[in-house]
Amino acid sequence: MHTPPWVAEILHDAREPMLFLDRNGRVALTNPAAGDRFGEWVRGQSYVSVLRQPSLLGPVEDAFHDRIPGRARFVHADGATETAFDVAILPLSPSDPNERGPVLLTFRDLSDREASLAMRRDFVANVSHELKTPLTALTGFVETLQGPARNDGPARDRFLGMMAQELSRMNRLVADLLSLGRVEAQSRRRPRDPVDLTTLLGKAIELLHPTAQDAGVTLTADLAPEAVVPGDADQLIQVAVNLIENGIKYGARPGTVEIGLHRVDRDPALRTPCWCLTVTDDGPGIAPEHLPRLTERFYRVDGARNRSGGGTGLGLAIVKHIVNRHRGRLRIDSNPGQGTCVTVHLPDG
Ligand SMILES: Nc1ncnc2c1ncn2[C@@H]1O[C@H](COP(=O)(O)OP(=O)(O)OP(=O)(O)O)[C@@H](O)[C@H]1O
Ligand SMILES: [Mg+2]
């Protein structure tokens, strides 16, 4: 059967597996997602032999005979793993009204949805917990100020100082959450403004110079004279500040944080020319079991120590989202005892 070319285009771009059944019930077209999921053998097969499960076959039959759209649950078993799908069954108009029309099946992965719901629940629980800690502390301070410390001037000053610290923690947390939300909302829109990374890194270094000095950390820079990428300057400076700040906070004291920027003619993973930003410290490093989890929200290697240091554990999650939005990639290499090197590759076009 002849299938219009636009059908193939729509199918090709869809992330969900899709099967296009011709009016005889044969799989006429599959998209790459369906090829990955079901295998290429399904092409040309009758849908009955491909799908097999009565819960889905019935509604597909109805779609062919009565042109009724439907939904059905379908479980695909692949070795030891089973994946549940919600299948949308859409009868399409036939070119000749006296004939049966084709039917389009779209498979929505329910395990993805369930995983994302679980992630959302975790996220809300984490945020509540992070806010609860400073709130509990503030409540305690207020009670002390109302009671025992009421007439004790020096104690009052000390408590007010601690309250200010807790409040600034909460402010930082909320600012980071807002920033994460913004980056996530824009994740599909790739930024296009020309941004010179050399100038931008210079600004980040200048901004963090006082913090580094206070911590006894020397910042060194080895930057290409100019490095323009399509990007969002505000977000890229956030990346640079986060990474350099981590180097200062978690690196050696006294120590050195080296900031590098060089060109890569062809990045093997991104398959395009890139600029490569590296931030290297000479601190204690990170044990390998933590590396894959560092970009999770609220993940800290040594929770208690970093919390008192003021980190929210959102920095690298934000960095990762920003780098993804720029179609770049983030890599963290570390050997305990030998420092950490964070690399960001950004395509230059
Ligand atoms: N250069 C580094 N050396 C050692 N550990 C690091 C380094 N960078 C990050 N980490 C670890 O990874 C964790 C996550 O870092 P991330 O930047 O996401 O959060 P944070 O620095 O704790 O908080 P925030 O960046 O929001 O202030 C840190 O808490 C720290 O334990
Ligand atoms: Mg950080």
Short mmCIF file of C-alpha atoms and ligand atoms in Angstrom, two decimals:
data_model
loop_
_atom_site.label_atom_id
_atom_site.label_comp_id
_atom_site.label_asym_id
_atom_site.label_seq_id
_atom_site.Cartn_x
_atom_site.Cartn_y
_atom_site.Cartn_z
CA MET A 1 0.00 0.00 0.00
CA HIS A 2 1.19 3.50 -0.71
CA THR A 3 1.81 5.53 2.46
CA PRO A 4 2.04 9.29 2.21
CA PRO A 5 5.60 10.60 2.90
CA TRP A 6 4.47 12.83 5.77
CA VAL A 7 3.46 9.75 7.71
CA ALA A 8 7.05 8.53 7.62
CA GLU A 9 8.31 11.96 8.72
CA ILE A 10 5.98 12.17 11.69
CA LEU A 11 6.85 8.64 12.71
CA HIS A 12 10.56 9.21 12.36
CA ASP A 13 10.67 12.16 14.77
CA ALA A 14 8.44 10.65 17.45
CA ARG A 15 10.20 9.40 20.55
CA GLU A 16 7.53 6.84 21.30
CA PRO A 17 7.42 3.59 19.36
CA MET A 18 4.83 3.84 16.57
CA LEU A 19 3.47 1.20 14.18
CA PHE A 20 1.59 2.19 11.06
CA LEU A 21 -0.72 -0.65 9.97
CA ASP A 22 -1.95 -0.67 6.37
CA ARG A 23 -5.59 -1.46 5.65
CA ASN A 24 -4.76 -5.17 5.44
CA GLY A 25 -3.46 -5.12 8.99
CA ARG A 26 0.23 -5.40 8.08
CA VAL A 27 2.94 -3.31 9.69
CA ALA A 28 3.74 -0.97 6.81
CA LEU A 29 5.97 1.48 8.68
CA THR A 30 7.84 1.60 11.97
CA ASN A 31 9.80 4.45 13.48
CA PRO A 32 13.32 4.05 14.95
CA ALA A 33 11.86 3.83 18.49
CA ALA A 34 9.63 0.92 17.42
CA GLY A 35 12.56 -0.72 15.64
CA ASP A 36 14.57 -0.58 18.87
CA ARG A 37 11.72 -1.90 20.94
CA PHE A 38 10.17 -4.62 18.76
CA GLY A 39 12.94 -5.37 16.26
CA GLU A 40 12.98 -4.77 12.51
CA TRP A 41 11.39 -8.15 11.77
CA VAL A 42 7.91 -6.76 12.48
CA ARG A 43 7.83 -4.86 9.18
CA GLY A 44 5.45 -6.53 6.77
CA GLN A 45 4.05 -8.83 9.47
CA SER A 46 0.40 -8.98 10.38
CA TYR A 47 -0.34 -7.03 13.56
CA VAL A 48 -1.88 -10.16 15.06
CA SER A 49 1.44 -11.98 15.04
CA VAL A 50 3.32 -8.93 16.33
CA LEU A 51 1.05 -7.88 19.19
CA ARG A 52 -0.56 -11.15 20.24
CA GLN A 53 -2.19 -9.86 23.43
CA PRO A 54 -6.01 -10.05 23.29
CA SER A 55 -6.33 -6.88 25.38
CA LEU A 56 -4.78 -4.96 22.48
CA LEU A 57 -5.97 -7.08 19.52
CA GLY A 58 -9.66 -6.44 20.31
CA PRO A 59 -9.46 -2.63 20.21
CA VAL A 60 -7.26 -2.72 17.07
CA GLU A 61 -9.86 -4.91 15.40
CA ASP A 62 -12.53 -2.36 16.36
CA ALA A 63 -10.43 0.43 14.89
CA PHE A 64 -10.21 -1.40 11.55
CA HIS A 65 -13.87 -2.40 11.38
CA ASP A 66 -15.74 0.44 13.00
CA ARG A 67 -13.14 3.25 12.81
CA ILE A 68 -13.34 3.69 16.59
CA PRO A 69 -10.22 5.12 18.27
CA GLY A 70 -9.21 3.34 21.45
CA ARG A 71 -6.59 2.77 24.11
CA ALA A 72 -5.20 -0.41 25.52
CA ARG A 73 -2.56 -1.64 27.87
CA PHE A 74 0.20 -3.73 26.38
CA VAL A 75 3.08 -5.40 28.18
CA HIS A 76 6.20 -6.04 26.17
CA ALA A 77 8.56 -8.69 27.51
CA ASP A 78 12.18 -8.47 26.48
CA GLY A 79 14.23 -11.16 28.18
CA ALA A 80 13.89 -10.58 31.91
CA THR A 81 12.40 -7.07 31.69
CA GLU A 82 8.77 -6.25 31.13
CA THR A 83 7.65 -2.81 30.00
CA ALA A 84 4.07 -1.65 30.26
CA PHE A 85 2.70 0.59 27.50
CA ASP A 86 -0.44 2.61 27.13
CA VAL A 87 -1.25 2.20 23.43
CA ALA A 88 -3.24 4.84 21.55
CA ILE A 89 -5.09 3.28 18.62
CA LEU A 90 -5.99 5.76 15.92
CA PRO A 91 -7.95 4.76 12.80
CA LEU A 92 -7.00 7.03 9.85
CA SER A 93 -9.31 7.96 7.00
CA PRO A 94 -9.12 5.65 3.99
CA SER A 95 -8.40 7.22 0.59
CA ASP A 96 -11.45 5.35 -0.75
CA PRO A 97 -14.41 5.70 1.64
CA ASN A 98 -15.63 2.21 0.75
CA GLU A 99 -12.45 0.59 1.95
CA ARG A 100 -10.85 0.01 5.32
CA GLY A 101 -8.39 2.68 6.38
CA PRO A 102 -4.97 2.31 7.96
CA VAL A 103 -4.49 2.38 11.74
CA LEU A 104 -1.73 4.09 13.71
CA LEU A 105 -0.53 2.66 17.04
CA THR A 106 1.47 4.80 19.47
CA PHE A 107 3.10 3.14 22.47
CA ARG A 108 3.55 5.35 25.53
CA ASP A 109 5.97 3.86 28.02
CA LEU A 110 4.19 3.77 31.39
CA SER A 111 7.34 2.84 33.30
CA ASP A 112 8.85 6.21 32.23
CA ARG A 113 5.80 7.95 33.54
CA GLU A 114 5.82 5.97 36.75
CA ALA A 115 9.53 6.68 37.23
CA SER A 116 8.97 10.39 36.68
CA LEU A 117 6.10 10.43 39.16
CA ALA A 118 8.34 8.72 41.72
CA MET A 119 11.07 11.25 40.98
CA ARG A 120 8.65 14.11 41.53
CA ARG A 121 7.56 12.64 44.86
CA ASP A 122 11.21 12.30 45.93
CA PHE A 123 11.88 15.83 44.86
CA VAL A 124 9.04 17.28 46.90
CA ALA A 125 10.12 15.21 49.90
CA ASN A 126 13.70 16.47 49.52
CA VAL A 127 12.71 20.11 49.19
CA SER A 128 10.48 19.86 52.25
CA HIS A 129 13.26 18.24 54.22
CA GLU A 130 15.81 20.86 53.15
CA LEU A 131 13.49 23.68 54.19
CA LYS A 132 12.43 21.98 57.39
CA THR A 133 15.97 21.91 58.81
CA PRO A 134 16.55 25.69 58.80
CA LEU A 135 12.93 26.32 59.80
CA THR A 136 13.32 24.10 62.85
CA ALA A 137 16.53 25.90 63.75
CA LEU A 138 14.85 29.31 63.34
CA THR A 139 11.93 28.25 65.52
CA GLY A 140 14.38 27.21 68.23
CA PHE A 141 16.24 30.54 68.05
CA VAL A 142 13.04 32.55 68.24
CA GLU A 143 11.95 30.59 71.33
CA THR A 144 15.33 31.20 72.95
CA LEU A 145 15.15 34.91 72.17
CA GLN A 146 11.66 35.11 73.61
CA GLY A 147 12.69 33.19 76.71
CA PRO A 148 16.11 32.64 78.27
CA ALA A 149 18.05 35.09 76.06
CA ARG A 150 15.49 37.87 76.32
CA ASN A 151 17.65 40.16 78.41
CA ASP A 152 21.04 38.81 77.45
CA GLY A 153 22.53 41.24 74.91
CA PRO A 154 25.55 39.20 73.73
CA ALA A 155 23.49 35.97 73.46
CA ARG A 156 20.83 37.85 71.47
CA ASP A 157 23.47 39.04 68.97
CA ARG A 158 24.84 35.54 68.61
CA PHE A 159 21.40 34.07 67.97
CA LEU A 160 20.49 36.79 65.49
CA GLY A 161 23.73 36.04 63.61
CA MET A 162 22.84 32.33 63.43
CA MET A 163 19.31 33.20 62.32
CA ALA A 164 20.69 35.35 59.51
CA GLN A 165 22.82 32.38 58.40
CA GLU A 166 19.83 30.02 58.32
CA LEU A 167 17.81 32.58 56.40
CA SER A 168 20.51 33.03 53.81
CA ARG A 169 20.64 29.22 53.40
CA MET A 170 16.92 29.20 52.72
CA ASN A 171 17.29 32.06 50.28
CA ARG A 172 20.04 30.24 48.42
CA LEU A 173 17.96 27.08 48.30
CA VAL A 174 14.93 28.87 46.89
CA ALA A 175 17.09 30.76 44.36
CA ASP A 176 18.66 27.47 43.21
CA LEU A 177 15.25 25.79 42.93
CA LEU A 178 13.92 28.66 40.84
CA SER A 179 16.97 28.55 38.64
CA LEU A 180 16.64 24.78 38.18
CA GLY A 181 12.96 25.20 37.30
CA ARG A 182 13.78 27.86 34.72
CA VAL A 183 16.49 25.82 33.03
CA GLU A 184 14.26 22.76 32.95
CA ALA A 185 11.41 24.70 31.39
CA GLN A 186 13.71 25.90 28.61
CA SER A 187 15.50 22.60 28.08
CA ARG A 188 14.13 22.01 24.60
CA ARG A 189 15.00 25.46 23.30
CA ARG A 190 18.66 25.62 22.38
CA PRO A 191 20.07 29.10 23.08
CA ARG A 192 21.52 30.89 20.07
CA ASP A 193 23.16 34.15 21.19
CA PRO A 194 26.90 34.31 20.48
CA VAL A 195 28.75 34.09 23.80
CA ASP A 196 32.51 34.47 24.20
CA LEU A 197 33.56 31.90 26.78
CA THR A 198 36.94 33.56 27.34
CA THR A 199 35.37 36.82 28.50
CA LEU A 200 32.77 34.93 30.47
CA LEU A 201 35.35 32.83 32.33
CA GLY A 202 37.34 35.98 33.07
CA LYS A 203 34.24 37.43 34.75
CA ALA A 204 33.58 34.26 36.75
CA ILE A 205 37.18 34.20 37.97
CA GLU A 206 37.02 37.85 38.97
CA LEU A 207 33.77 37.23 40.82
CA LEU A 208 35.22 34.34 42.80
CA HIS A 209 38.61 35.86 43.43
CA PRO A 210 37.71 37.12 46.96
CA THR A 211 36.20 33.74 47.95
CA ALA A 212 39.29 31.95 46.70
CA GLN A 213 41.58 34.33 48.55
CA ASP A 214 39.68 33.85 51.81
CA ALA A 215 40.01 30.08 51.40
CA GLY A 216 43.73 30.24 50.57
CA VAL A 217 43.11 28.97 47.05
CA THR A 218 44.93 30.26 43.97
CA LEU A 219 42.96 30.44 40.73
CA THR A 220 44.98 29.97 37.55
CA ALA A 221 43.66 30.35 34.01
CA ASP A 222 44.86 29.00 30.69
CA LEU A 223 42.31 30.26 28.20
CA ALA A 224 42.11 30.41 24.42
CA PRO A 225 42.13 34.08 23.31
CA GLU A 226 38.56 33.87 22.03
CA ALA A 227 35.95 31.10 22.11
CA VAL A 228 32.52 31.92 20.78
CA VAL A 229 29.63 29.46 21.15
CA PRO A 230 25.88 29.81 20.65
CA GLY A 231 24.61 30.10 24.19
CA ASP A 232 22.88 31.79 27.08
CA ALA A 233 25.48 33.98 28.82
CA ASP A 234 23.66 34.11 32.19
CA GLN A 235 23.40 30.35 32.32
CA LEU A 236 26.94 29.68 31.15
CA ILE A 237 28.33 31.96 33.82
CA GLN A 238 26.32 29.95 36.34
CA VAL A 239 28.08 26.82 35.06
CA ALA A 240 31.51 28.41 35.42
CA VAL A 241 30.79 29.86 38.88
CA ASN A 242 29.39 26.56 40.16
CA LEU A 243 32.36 24.54 38.98
CA ILE A 244 35.03 26.96 40.17
CA GLU A 245 33.22 27.41 43.50
CA ASN A 246 33.13 23.62 43.96
CA GLY A 247 36.87 23.52 43.25
CA ILE A 248 37.42 26.14 45.96
CA LYS A 249 34.99 24.57 48.48
CA TYR A 250 35.96 20.92 48.06
CA GLY A 251 39.55 21.26 46.82
CA ALA A 252 42.74 21.54 48.87
CA ARG A 253 43.41 24.46 51.23
CA PRO A 254 45.80 25.97 50.50
CA GLY A 255 45.45 24.74 46.97
CA THR A 256 45.06 25.62 43.33
CA VAL A 257 42.10 25.56 40.99
CA GLU A 258 43.09 25.55 37.32
CA ILE A 259 40.65 26.82 34.74
CA GLY A 260 41.33 25.80 31.14
CA LEU A 261 39.63 26.49 27.83
CA HIS A 262 40.76 24.90 24.60
CA ARG A 263 39.39 23.85 21.27
CA VAL A 264 38.58 20.30 20.23
CA ASP A 265 38.29 19.88 16.45
CA ARG A 266 35.90 16.97 16.69
CA ASP A 267 34.41 15.73 19.89
CA PRO A 268 33.94 11.96 19.46
CA ALA A 269 30.65 11.90 21.38
CA LEU A 270 29.11 15.10 20.06
CA ARG A 271 30.64 14.61 16.56
CA THR A 272 31.25 18.28 16.10
CA PRO A 273 33.90 20.93 16.82
CA CYS A 274 33.73 22.05 20.44
CA TRP A 275 35.16 24.27 23.09
CA CYS A 276 36.33 22.37 26.11
CA LEU A 277 36.23 23.98 29.54
CA THR A 278 38.08 22.26 32.38
CA VAL A 279 38.12 23.05 36.10
CA THR A 280 40.75 21.07 37.97
CA ASP A 281 41.45 21.09 41.69
CA ASP A 282 44.04 19.35 43.82
CA GLY A 283 41.69 18.35 46.63
CA PRO A 284 40.85 14.97 48.16
CA GLY A 285 38.80 13.93 45.11
CA ILE A 286 35.60 11.93 44.97
CA ALA A 287 35.24 8.15 45.42
CA PRO A 288 34.11 6.39 42.22
CA GLU A 289 30.79 5.20 43.67
CA HIS A 290 29.65 8.82 44.05
CA LEU A 291 30.59 10.00 40.55
CA PRO A 292 27.47 8.88 38.67
CA ARG A 293 25.20 10.45 41.30
CA LEU A 294 26.77 13.91 41.62
CA THR A 295 24.36 15.54 39.17
CA GLU A 296 21.29 14.28 41.05
CA ARG A 297 19.43 17.00 42.87
CA PHE A 298 20.46 17.36 46.51
CA TYR A 299 23.21 14.77 46.22
CA ARG A 300 26.16 15.58 48.45
CA VAL A 301 29.09 13.30 49.06
CA ASP A 302 29.40 14.04 52.74
CA GLY A 303 25.99 15.45 53.60
CA ALA A 304 26.68 16.91 57.01
CA ARG A 305 30.04 18.49 56.19
CA ASN A 306 28.85 20.12 52.99
CA ARG A 307 25.62 21.29 54.52
CA SER A 308 27.43 23.30 57.14
CA GLY A 309 29.60 24.63 54.30
CA GLY A 310 26.43 26.04 52.80
CA GLY A 311 25.98 23.87 49.69
CA THR A 312 22.46 22.92 48.63
CA GLY A 313 23.54 20.00 46.45
CA LEU A 314 21.73 21.53 43.48
CA GLY A 315 24.76 23.13 41.80
CA LEU A 316 25.78 20.23 39.55
CA ALA A 317 22.14 19.36 38.76
CA ILE A 318 21.75 22.90 37.42
CA VAL A 319 25.08 22.66 35.56
CA LYS A 320 24.01 19.44 33.89
CA HIS A 321 20.69 20.87 32.74
CA ILE A 322 22.37 23.98 31.35
CA VAL A 323 24.99 21.93 29.51
CA ASN A 324 22.27 19.67 28.05
CA ARG A 325 20.30 22.68 26.93
CA HIS A 326 23.42 23.81 25.06
CA ARG A 327 23.70 20.32 23.49
CA GLY A 328 27.01 19.89 25.25
CA ARG A 329 28.30 17.26 27.62
CA LEU A 330 29.58 17.19 31.17
CA ARG A 331 32.21 14.83 32.53
CA ILE A 332 33.60 14.48 36.03
CA ASP A 333 36.88 12.65 36.54
CA SER A 334 38.32 12.08 39.96
CA ASN A 335 40.71 9.81 41.77
CA PRO A 336 40.60 9.93 45.54
CA GLY A 337 43.70 11.73 46.76
CA GLN A 338 44.46 13.20 43.34
CA GLY A 339 41.91 15.92 42.89
CA THR A 340 38.95 16.36 40.58
CA CYS A 341 38.65 17.53 37.00
CA VAL A 342 35.31 18.63 35.61
CA THR A 343 35.07 18.98 31.83
CA VAL A 344 32.34 20.71 29.86
CA HIS A 345 32.24 20.36 26.07
CA LEU A 346 30.16 22.94 24.23
CA PRO A 347 29.59 22.68 20.47
CA ASP A 348 30.69 25.86 18.71
CA GLY A 349 27.93 25.85 16.11
N1 LIG B 1 35.63 19.51 43.02
C1 LIG B 1 35.05 18.67 43.90
N2 LIG B 1 35.80 17.91 44.74
C2 LIG B 1 35.22 17.07 45.64
N3 LIG B 1 33.87 16.94 45.77
C3 LIG B 1 33.07 17.67 44.98
C4 LIG B 1 33.62 18.56 43.99
N4 LIG B 1 32.58 19.15 43.33
C5 LIG B 1 31.45 18.64 43.89
N5 LIG B 1 31.74 17.76 44.87
C6 LIG B 1 30.76 17.00 45.68
O1 LIG B 1 29.58 16.93 44.94
C7 LIG B 1 28.47 17.42 45.71
C8 LIG B 1 27.49 18.07 44.81
O2 LIG B 1 27.98 19.30 44.29
P1 LIG B 1 26.98 20.45 43.89
O3 LIG B 1 27.73 21.55 43.28
O4 LIG B 1 25.87 19.83 43.13
O5 LIG B 1 26.36 20.88 45.30
P2 LIG B 1 26.93 21.79 46.47
O6 LIG B 1 28.23 22.40 46.04
O7 LIG B 1 26.89 20.96 47.70
O8 LIG B 1 25.82 22.90 46.56
P3 LIG B 1 25.64 24.21 45.66
O9 LIG B 1 26.48 24.03 44.42
O10 LIG B 1 24.18 24.22 45.36
O11 LIG B 1 26.09 25.33 46.51
C9 LIG B 1 29.11 18.35 46.73
O12 LIG B 1 28.30 18.44 47.88
C10 LIG B 1 30.44 17.68 47.00
O13 LIG B 1 30.26 16.69 47.97
MG MG B 2 28.34 23.47 44.14
#
